[in-house]
Amino acid sequence: VDVNGQDGLYAKKGSIPVPSNGDIAALAKRMRVLASQILNVRDDVMKSEEVSMIHYEENKQDPRRYDAHCDGICDGSDRQNGGYIASVLVYCETANSGGHTHFSNSGIHVIPEVGSAIMYSYLDPLSSKHDTGFSKITECGVLEGEQKVISHKIKA
């Protein structure tokens, strides 16, 4: 599936349901356990519905990016059961130049490395409220090379 940003085509994305067993199921479970420990949410109430692979291709002339957005709700509202609470990105292949992950409202800029992962949440574990834009994320354009990322959104 081609995925479009505000200014046009920027990536190819494929998603699959999380199977009940195997390597993908094990990876999704590790991601849920991490989120469970950090957010103090019981693992048995967390849900993994799908895992996505996103492929960003090189484009020096027009380095498109994944426009700033929130993966979950980021309006300060109370958490509702069954909603998205966290995302995990695993960097499988990284660009030679560009391809950074930027959290503009929190001032965090991640330069990905192959095999590394980041987990970010849109939930305050102390108040059970969604953040107010702190988790807004932008995937910067790939200037040289290509980038492949596994993305997983977690519900609880």
PDB file of N, CA, C and O in Angstrom, residues 26-76:
ATOM      1  N   ALA A  26       5.936 -13.335  18.842  1.00  0.00           N
ATOM      2  CA  ALA A  26       6.913 -13.150  19.928  1.00  0.00           C
ATOM      3  C   ALA A  26       7.405 -11.707  19.981  1.00  0.00           C
ATOM      4  O   ALA A  26       7.559 -11.135  21.068  1.00  0.00           O
ATOM      5  N   LEU A  27       7.661 -11.111  18.818  1.00  0.00           N
ATOM      6  CA  LEU A  27       8.097  -9.716  18.775  1.00  0.00           C
ATOM      7  C   LEU A  27       7.010  -8.792  19.322  1.00  0.00           C
ATOM      8  O   LEU A  27       7.281  -7.904  20.139  1.00  0.00           O
ATOM      9  N   ALA A  28       5.770  -8.999  18.897  1.00  0.00           N
ATOM     10  CA  ALA A  28       4.658  -8.174  19.379  1.00  0.00           C
ATOM     11  C   ALA A  28       4.502  -8.320  20.895  1.00  0.00           C
ATOM     12  O   ALA A  28       4.258  -7.339  21.593  1.00  0.00           O
ATOM     13  N   LYS A  29       4.674  -9.531  21.421  1.00  0.00           N
ATOM     14  CA  LYS A  29       4.567  -9.739  22.863  1.00  0.00           C
ATOM     15  C   LYS A  29       5.669  -8.987  23.601  1.00  0.00           C
ATOM     16  O   LYS A  29       5.418  -8.358  24.621  1.00  0.00           O
ATOM     17  N   ARG A  30       6.894  -9.027  23.083  1.00  0.00           N
ATOM     18  CA  ARG A  30       7.993  -8.279  23.720  1.00  0.00           C
ATOM     19  C   ARG A  30       7.686  -6.783  23.755  1.00  0.00           C
ATOM     20  O   ARG A  30       7.977  -6.097  24.721  1.00  0.00           O
ATOM     21  N   MET A  31       7.072  -6.290  22.686  1.00  0.00           N
ATOM     22  CA  MET A  31       6.708  -4.875  22.629  1.00  0.00           C
ATOM     23  C   MET A  31       5.630  -4.556  23.668  1.00  0.00           C
ATOM     24  O   MET A  31       5.697  -3.535  24.346  1.00  0.00           O
ATOM     25  N   ARG A  32       4.647  -5.430  23.810  1.00  0.00           N
ATOM     26  CA  ARG A  32       3.585  -5.230  24.813  1.00  0.00           C
ATOM     27  C   ARG A  32       4.137  -5.277  26.229  1.00  0.00           C
ATOM     28  O   ARG A  32       3.754  -4.481  27.077  1.00  0.00           O
ATOM     29  N   VAL A  33       5.046  -6.215  26.494  1.00  0.00           N
ATOM     30  CA  VAL A  33       5.637  -6.336  27.832  1.00  0.00           C
ATOM     31  C   VAL A  33       6.408  -5.063  28.173  1.00  0.00           C
ATOM     32  O   VAL A  33       6.307  -4.546  29.289  1.00  0.00           O
ATOM     33  N   LEU A  34       7.174  -4.543  27.226  1.00  0.00           N
ATOM     34  CA  LEU A  34       7.901  -3.292  27.451  1.00  0.00           C
ATOM     35  C   LEU A  34       6.940  -2.166  27.807  1.00  0.00           C
ATOM     36  O   LEU A  34       7.124  -1.464  28.805  1.00  0.00           O
ATOM     37  N   ALA A  35       5.898  -2.005  27.002  1.00  0.00           N
ATOM     38  CA  ALA A  35       4.920  -0.950  27.262  1.00  0.00           C
ATOM     39  C   ALA A  35       4.222  -1.175  28.598  1.00  0.00           C
ATOM     40  O   ALA A  35       3.987  -0.226  29.360  1.00  0.00           O
ATOM     41  N   SER A  36       3.917  -2.417  28.912  1.00  0.00           N
ATOM     42  CA  SER A  36       3.258  -2.751  30.175  1.00  0.00           C
ATOM     43  C   SER A  36       4.099  -2.328  31.368  1.00  0.00           C
ATOM     44  O   SER A  36       3.604  -1.735  32.328  1.00  0.00           O
ATOM     45  N   GLN A  37       5.381  -2.621  31.317  1.00  0.00           N
ATOM     46  CA  GLN A  37       6.285  -2.281  32.417  1.00  0.00           C
ATOM     47  C   GLN A  37       6.451  -0.777  32.570  1.00  0.00           C
ATOM     48  O   GLN A  37       6.434  -0.256  33.683  1.00  0.00           O
ATOM     49  N   ILE A  38       6.581  -0.081  31.482  1.00  0.00           N
ATOM     50  CA  ILE A  38       6.807   1.365  31.542  1.00  0.00           C
ATOM     51  C   ILE A  38       5.540   2.116  31.946  1.00  0.00           C
ATOM     52  O   ILE A  38       5.587   3.054  32.734  1.00  0.00           O
ATOM     53  N   LEU A  39       4.392   1.681  31.419  1.00  0.00           N
ATOM     54  CA  LEU A  39       3.145   2.416  31.635  1.00  0.00           C
ATOM     55  C   LEU A  39       2.319   1.894  32.801  1.00  0.00           C
ATOM     56  O   LEU A  39       1.268   2.440  33.116  1.00  0.00           O
ATOM     57  N   ASN A  40       2.797   0.826  33.419  1.00  0.00           N
ATOM     58  CA  ASN A  40       2.087   0.240  34.554  1.00  0.00           C
ATOM     59  C   ASN A  40       0.657  -0.170  34.170  1.00  0.00           C
ATOM     60  O   ASN A  40      -0.300   0.103  34.880  1.00  0.00           O
ATOM     61  N   VAL A  41       0.537  -0.816  33.006  1.00  0.00           N
ATOM     62  CA  VAL A  41      -0.728  -1.362  32.525  1.00  0.00           C
ATOM     63  C   VAL A  41      -0.532  -2.872  32.411  1.00  0.00           C
ATOM     64  O   VAL A  41       0.468  -3.326  31.857  1.00  0.00           O
ATOM     65  N   ARG A  42      -1.455  -3.628  32.927  1.00  0.00           N
ATOM     66  CA  ARG A  42      -1.327  -5.089  32.900  1.00  0.00           C
ATOM     67  C   ARG A  42      -1.217  -5.599  31.464  1.00  0.00           C
ATOM     68  O   ARG A  42      -2.004  -5.213  30.600  1.00  0.00           O
ATOM     69  N   ASP A  43      -0.268  -6.496  31.243  1.00  0.00           N
ATOM     70  CA  ASP A  43      -0.049  -7.065  29.916  1.00  0.00           C
ATOM     71  C   ASP A  43      -1.275  -7.813  29.408  1.00  0.00           C
ATOM     72  O   ASP A  43      -1.565  -7.816  28.208  1.00  0.00           O
ATOM     73  N   ASP A  44      -2.044  -8.431  30.300  1.00  0.00           N
ATOM     74  CA  ASP A  44      -3.182  -9.229  29.854  1.00  0.00           C
ATOM     75  C   ASP A  44      -4.341  -8.391  29.300  1.00  0.00           C
ATOM     76  O   ASP A  44      -5.256  -8.936  28.691  1.00  0.00           O
ATOM     77  N   VAL A  45      -4.302  -7.064  29.484  1.00  0.00           N
ATOM     78  CA  VAL A  45      -5.344  -6.208  28.898  1.00  0.00           C
ATOM     79  C   VAL A  45      -4.866  -5.515  27.623  1.00  0.00           C
ATOM     80  O   VAL A  45      -5.629  -4.853  26.943  1.00  0.00           O
ATOM     81  N   MET A  46      -3.589  -5.694  27.293  1.00  0.00           N
ATOM     82  CA  MET A  46      -3.038  -5.079  26.088  1.00  0.00           C
ATOM     83  C   MET A  46      -3.362  -5.929  24.870  1.00  0.00           C
ATOM     84  O   MET A  46      -3.446  -7.149  24.956  1.00  0.00           O
ATOM     85  N   LYS A  47      -3.516  -5.258  23.730  1.00  0.00           N
ATOM     86  CA  LYS A  47      -3.868  -5.949  22.496  1.00  0.00           C
ATOM     87  C   LYS A  47      -2.911  -5.563  21.371  1.00  0.00           C
ATOM     88  O   LYS A  47      -2.530  -4.410  21.235  1.00  0.00           O
ATOM     89  N   SER A  48      -2.552  -6.570  20.581  1.00  0.00           N
ATOM     90  CA  SER A  48      -1.740  -6.385  19.385  1.00  0.00           C
ATOM     91  C   SER A  48      -2.583  -6.825  18.203  1.00  0.00           C
ATOM     92  O   SER A  48      -2.897  -8.005  18.080  1.00  0.00           O
ATOM     93  N   GLU A  49      -2.967  -5.883  17.370  1.00  0.00           N
ATOM     94  CA  GLU A  49      -3.813  -6.247  16.237  1.00  0.00           C
ATOM     95  C   GLU A  49      -3.029  -6.436  14.952  1.00  0.00           C
ATOM     96  O   GLU A  49      -3.313  -7.336  14.187  1.00  0.00           O
ATOM     97  N   GLU A  50      -2.053  -5.560  14.697  1.00  0.00           N
ATOM     98  CA  GLU A  50      -1.272  -5.702  13.476  1.00  0.00           C
ATOM     99  C   GLU A  50       0.119  -5.123  13.661  1.00  0.00           C
ATOM    100  O   GLU A  50       0.360  -4.311  14.556  1.00  0.00           O
ATOM    101  N   VAL A  51       1.012  -5.588  12.820  1.00  0.00           N
ATOM    102  CA  VAL A  51       2.382  -5.089  12.755  1.00  0.00           C
ATOM    103  C   VAL A  51       2.573  -4.599  11.329  1.00  0.00           C
ATOM    104  O   VAL A  51       2.150  -5.261  10.379  1.00  0.00           O
ATOM    105  N   SER A  52       3.213  -3.445  11.179  1.00  0.00           N
ATOM    106  CA  SER A  52       3.407  -2.861   9.848  1.00  0.00           C
ATOM    107  C   SER A  52       4.886  -2.732   9.526  1.00  0.00           C
ATOM    108  O   SER A  52       5.708  -2.481  10.414  1.00  0.00           O
ATOM    109  N   MET A  53       5.212  -2.899   8.257  1.00  0.00           N
ATOM    110  CA  MET A  53       6.553  -2.606   7.745  1.00  0.00           C
ATOM    111  C   MET A  53       6.402  -1.376   6.865  1.00  0.00           C
ATOM    112  O   MET A  53       5.542  -1.342   5.974  1.00  0.00           O
ATOM    113  N   ILE A  54       7.200  -0.363   7.153  1.00  0.00           N
ATOM    114  CA  ILE A  54       7.153   0.873   6.369  1.00  0.00           C
ATOM    115  C   ILE A  54       8.492   1.022   5.649  1.00  0.00           C
ATOM    116  O   ILE A  54       9.558   0.910   6.271  1.00  0.00           O
ATOM    117  N   HIS A  55       8.432   1.274   4.352  1.00  0.00           N
ATOM    118  CA  HIS A  55       9.618   1.395   3.516  1.00  0.00           C
ATOM    119  C   HIS A  55       9.689   2.820   2.960  1.00  0.00           C
ATOM    120  O   HIS A  55       8.824   3.226   2.196  1.00  0.00           O
ATOM    121  N   TYR A  56      10.709   3.546   3.402  1.00  0.00           N
ATOM    122  CA  TYR A  56      10.939   4.912   2.919  1.00  0.00           C
ATOM    123  C   TYR A  56      12.067   4.862   1.897  1.00  0.00           C
ATOM    124  O   TYR A  56      13.165   4.406   2.204  1.00  0.00           O
ATOM    125  N   GLU A  57      11.798   5.351   0.689  1.00  0.00           N
ATOM    126  CA  GLU A  57      12.809   5.340  -0.360  1.00  0.00           C
ATOM    127  C   GLU A  57      13.524   6.683  -0.439  1.00  0.00           C
ATOM    128  O   GLU A  57      13.002   7.710  -0.026  1.00  0.00           O
ATOM    129  N   GLU A  58      14.726   6.649  -1.006  1.00  0.00           N
ATOM    130  CA  GLU A  58      15.532   7.864  -1.185  1.00  0.00           C
ATOM    131  C   GLU A  58      14.849   8.819  -2.145  1.00  0.00           C
ATOM    132  O   GLU A  58      14.265   8.408  -3.148  1.00  0.00           O
ATOM    133  N   ASN A  59      14.930  10.115  -1.815  1.00  0.00           N
ATOM    134  CA  ASN A  59      14.418  11.133  -2.717  1.00  0.00           C
ATOM    135  C   ASN A  59      15.087  12.461  -2.374  1.00  0.00           C
ATOM    136  O   ASN A  59      14.558  13.261  -1.613  1.00  0.00           O
ATOM    137  N   LYS A  60      16.281  12.686  -2.921  1.00  0.00           N
ATOM    138  CA  LYS A  60      17.041  13.912  -2.635  1.00  0.00           C
ATOM    139  C   LYS A  60      16.355  15.158  -3.172  1.00  0.00           C
ATOM    140  O   LYS A  60      16.407  16.219  -2.574  1.00  0.00           O
ATOM    141  N   GLN A  61      15.728  15.029  -4.349  1.00  0.00           N
ATOM    142  CA  GLN A  61      15.114  16.196  -4.983  1.00  0.00           C
ATOM    143  C   GLN A  61      13.853  16.650  -4.247  1.00  0.00           C
ATOM    144  O   GLN A  61      13.510  17.817  -4.238  1.00  0.00           O
ATOM    145  N   ASP A  62      13.149  15.721  -3.632  1.00  0.00           N
ATOM    146  CA  ASP A  62      11.895  16.041  -2.954  1.00  0.00           C
ATOM    147  C   ASP A  62      11.788  15.150  -1.708  1.00  0.00           C
ATOM    148  O   ASP A  62      11.044  14.179  -1.698  1.00  0.00           O
ATOM    149  N   PRO A  63      12.563  15.469  -0.671  1.00  0.00           N
ATOM    150  CA  PRO A  63      12.627  14.601   0.511  1.00  0.00           C
ATOM    151  C   PRO A  63      11.354  14.662   1.349  1.00  0.00           C
ATOM    152  O   PRO A  63      11.259  15.343   2.364  1.00  0.00           O
ATOM    153  N   ARG A  64      10.361  13.950   0.900  1.00  0.00           N
ATOM    154  CA  ARG A  64       9.075  13.956   1.598  1.00  0.00           C
ATOM    155  C   ARG A  64       9.224  13.344   2.972  1.00  0.00           C
ATOM    156  O   ARG A  64      10.113  12.567   3.236  1.00  0.00           O
ATOM    157  N   ARG A  65       8.286  13.665   3.833  1.00  0.00           N
ATOM    158  CA  ARG A  65       8.331  13.177   5.197  1.00  0.00           C
ATOM    159  C   ARG A  65       6.927  12.812   5.634  1.00  0.00           C
ATOM    160  O   ARG A  65       5.964  13.206   5.016  1.00  0.00           O
ATOM    161  N   TYR A  66       6.884  12.053   6.683  1.00  0.00           N
ATOM    162  CA  TYR A  66       5.612  11.699   7.294  1.00  0.00           C
ATOM    163  C   TYR A  66       5.252  12.880   8.182  1.00  0.00           C
ATOM    164  O   TYR A  66       5.909  13.142   9.180  1.00  0.00           O
ATOM    165  N   ASP A  67       4.241  13.632   7.804  1.00  0.00           N
ATOM    166  CA  ASP A  67       3.896  14.874   8.479  1.00  0.00           C
ATOM    167  C   ASP A  67       3.586  14.665   9.956  1.00  0.00           C
ATOM    168  O   ASP A  67       3.149  13.591  10.370  1.00  0.00           O
ATOM    169  N   ALA A  68       3.799  15.711  10.757  1.00  0.00           N
ATOM    170  CA  ALA A  68       3.571  15.655  12.204  1.00  0.00           C
ATOM    171  C   ALA A  68       2.158  15.155  12.501  1.00  0.00           C
ATOM    172  O   ALA A  68       1.184  15.618  11.920  1.00  0.00           O
ATOM    173  N   HIS A  69       2.088  14.181  13.409  1.00  0.00           N
ATOM    174  CA  HIS A  69       0.806  13.578  13.761  1.00  0.00           C
ATOM    175  C   HIS A  69       0.946  12.885  15.113  1.00  0.00           C
ATOM    176  O   HIS A  69       2.048  12.676  15.603  1.00  0.00           O
ATOM    177  N   CYS A  70      -0.152  12.519  15.687  1.00  0.00           N
ATOM    178  CA  CYS A  70      -0.171  11.702  16.894  1.00  0.00           C
ATOM    179  C   CYS A  70      -0.680  10.321  16.494  1.00  0.00           C
ATOM    180  O   CYS A  70      -1.696  10.213  15.813  1.00  0.00           O
ATOM    181  N   ASP A  71       0.015   9.269  16.913  1.00  0.00           N
ATOM    182  CA  ASP A  71      -0.443   7.915  16.611  1.00  0.00           C
ATOM    183  C   ASP A  71      -1.725   7.592  17.365  1.00  0.00           C
ATOM    184  O   ASP A  71      -2.565   6.848  16.882  1.00  0.00           O
ATOM    185  N   GLY A  72      -1.830   8.116  18.562  1.00  0.00           N
ATOM    186  CA  GLY A  72      -3.028   7.912  19.376  1.00  0.00           C
ATOM    187  C   GLY A  72      -3.690   9.254  19.620  1.00  0.00           C
ATOM    188  O   GLY A  72      -3.452  10.222  18.899  1.00  0.00           O
ATOM    189  N   ILE A  73      -4.476   9.319  20.652  1.00  0.00           N
ATOM    190  CA  ILE A  73      -5.128  10.571  21.027  1.00  0.00           C
ATOM    191  C   ILE A  73      -4.128  11.414  21.810  1.00  0.00           C
ATOM    192  O   ILE A  73      -3.467  10.923  22.715  1.00  0.00           O
ATOM    193  N   CYS A  74      -4.009  12.687  21.467  1.00  0.00           N
ATOM    194  CA  CYS A  74      -3.100  13.557  22.221  1.00  0.00           C
ATOM    195  C   CYS A  74      -3.787  14.898  22.501  1.00  0.00           C
ATOM    196  O   CYS A  74      -3.289  15.952  22.159  1.00  0.00           O
ATOM    197  N   ASP A  75      -4.964  14.799  23.143  1.00  0.00           N
ATOM    198  CA  ASP A  75      -5.742  16.000  23.445  1.00  0.00           C
ATOM    199  C   ASP A  75      -5.964  16.214  24.944  1.00  0.00           C
ATOM    200  O   ASP A  75      -6.772  17.042  25.343  1.00  0.00           O
ATOM    201  N   GLY A  76      -5.262  15.432  25.785  1.00  0.00           N
ATOM    202  CA  GLY A  76      -5.386  15.588  27.228  1.00  0.00           C
ATOM    203  C   GLY A  76      -6.596  14.900  27.842  1.00  0.00           C
ATOM    204  O   GLY A  76      -6.837  15.013  29.037  1.00  0.00           O
TER     205      GLY A  76
END
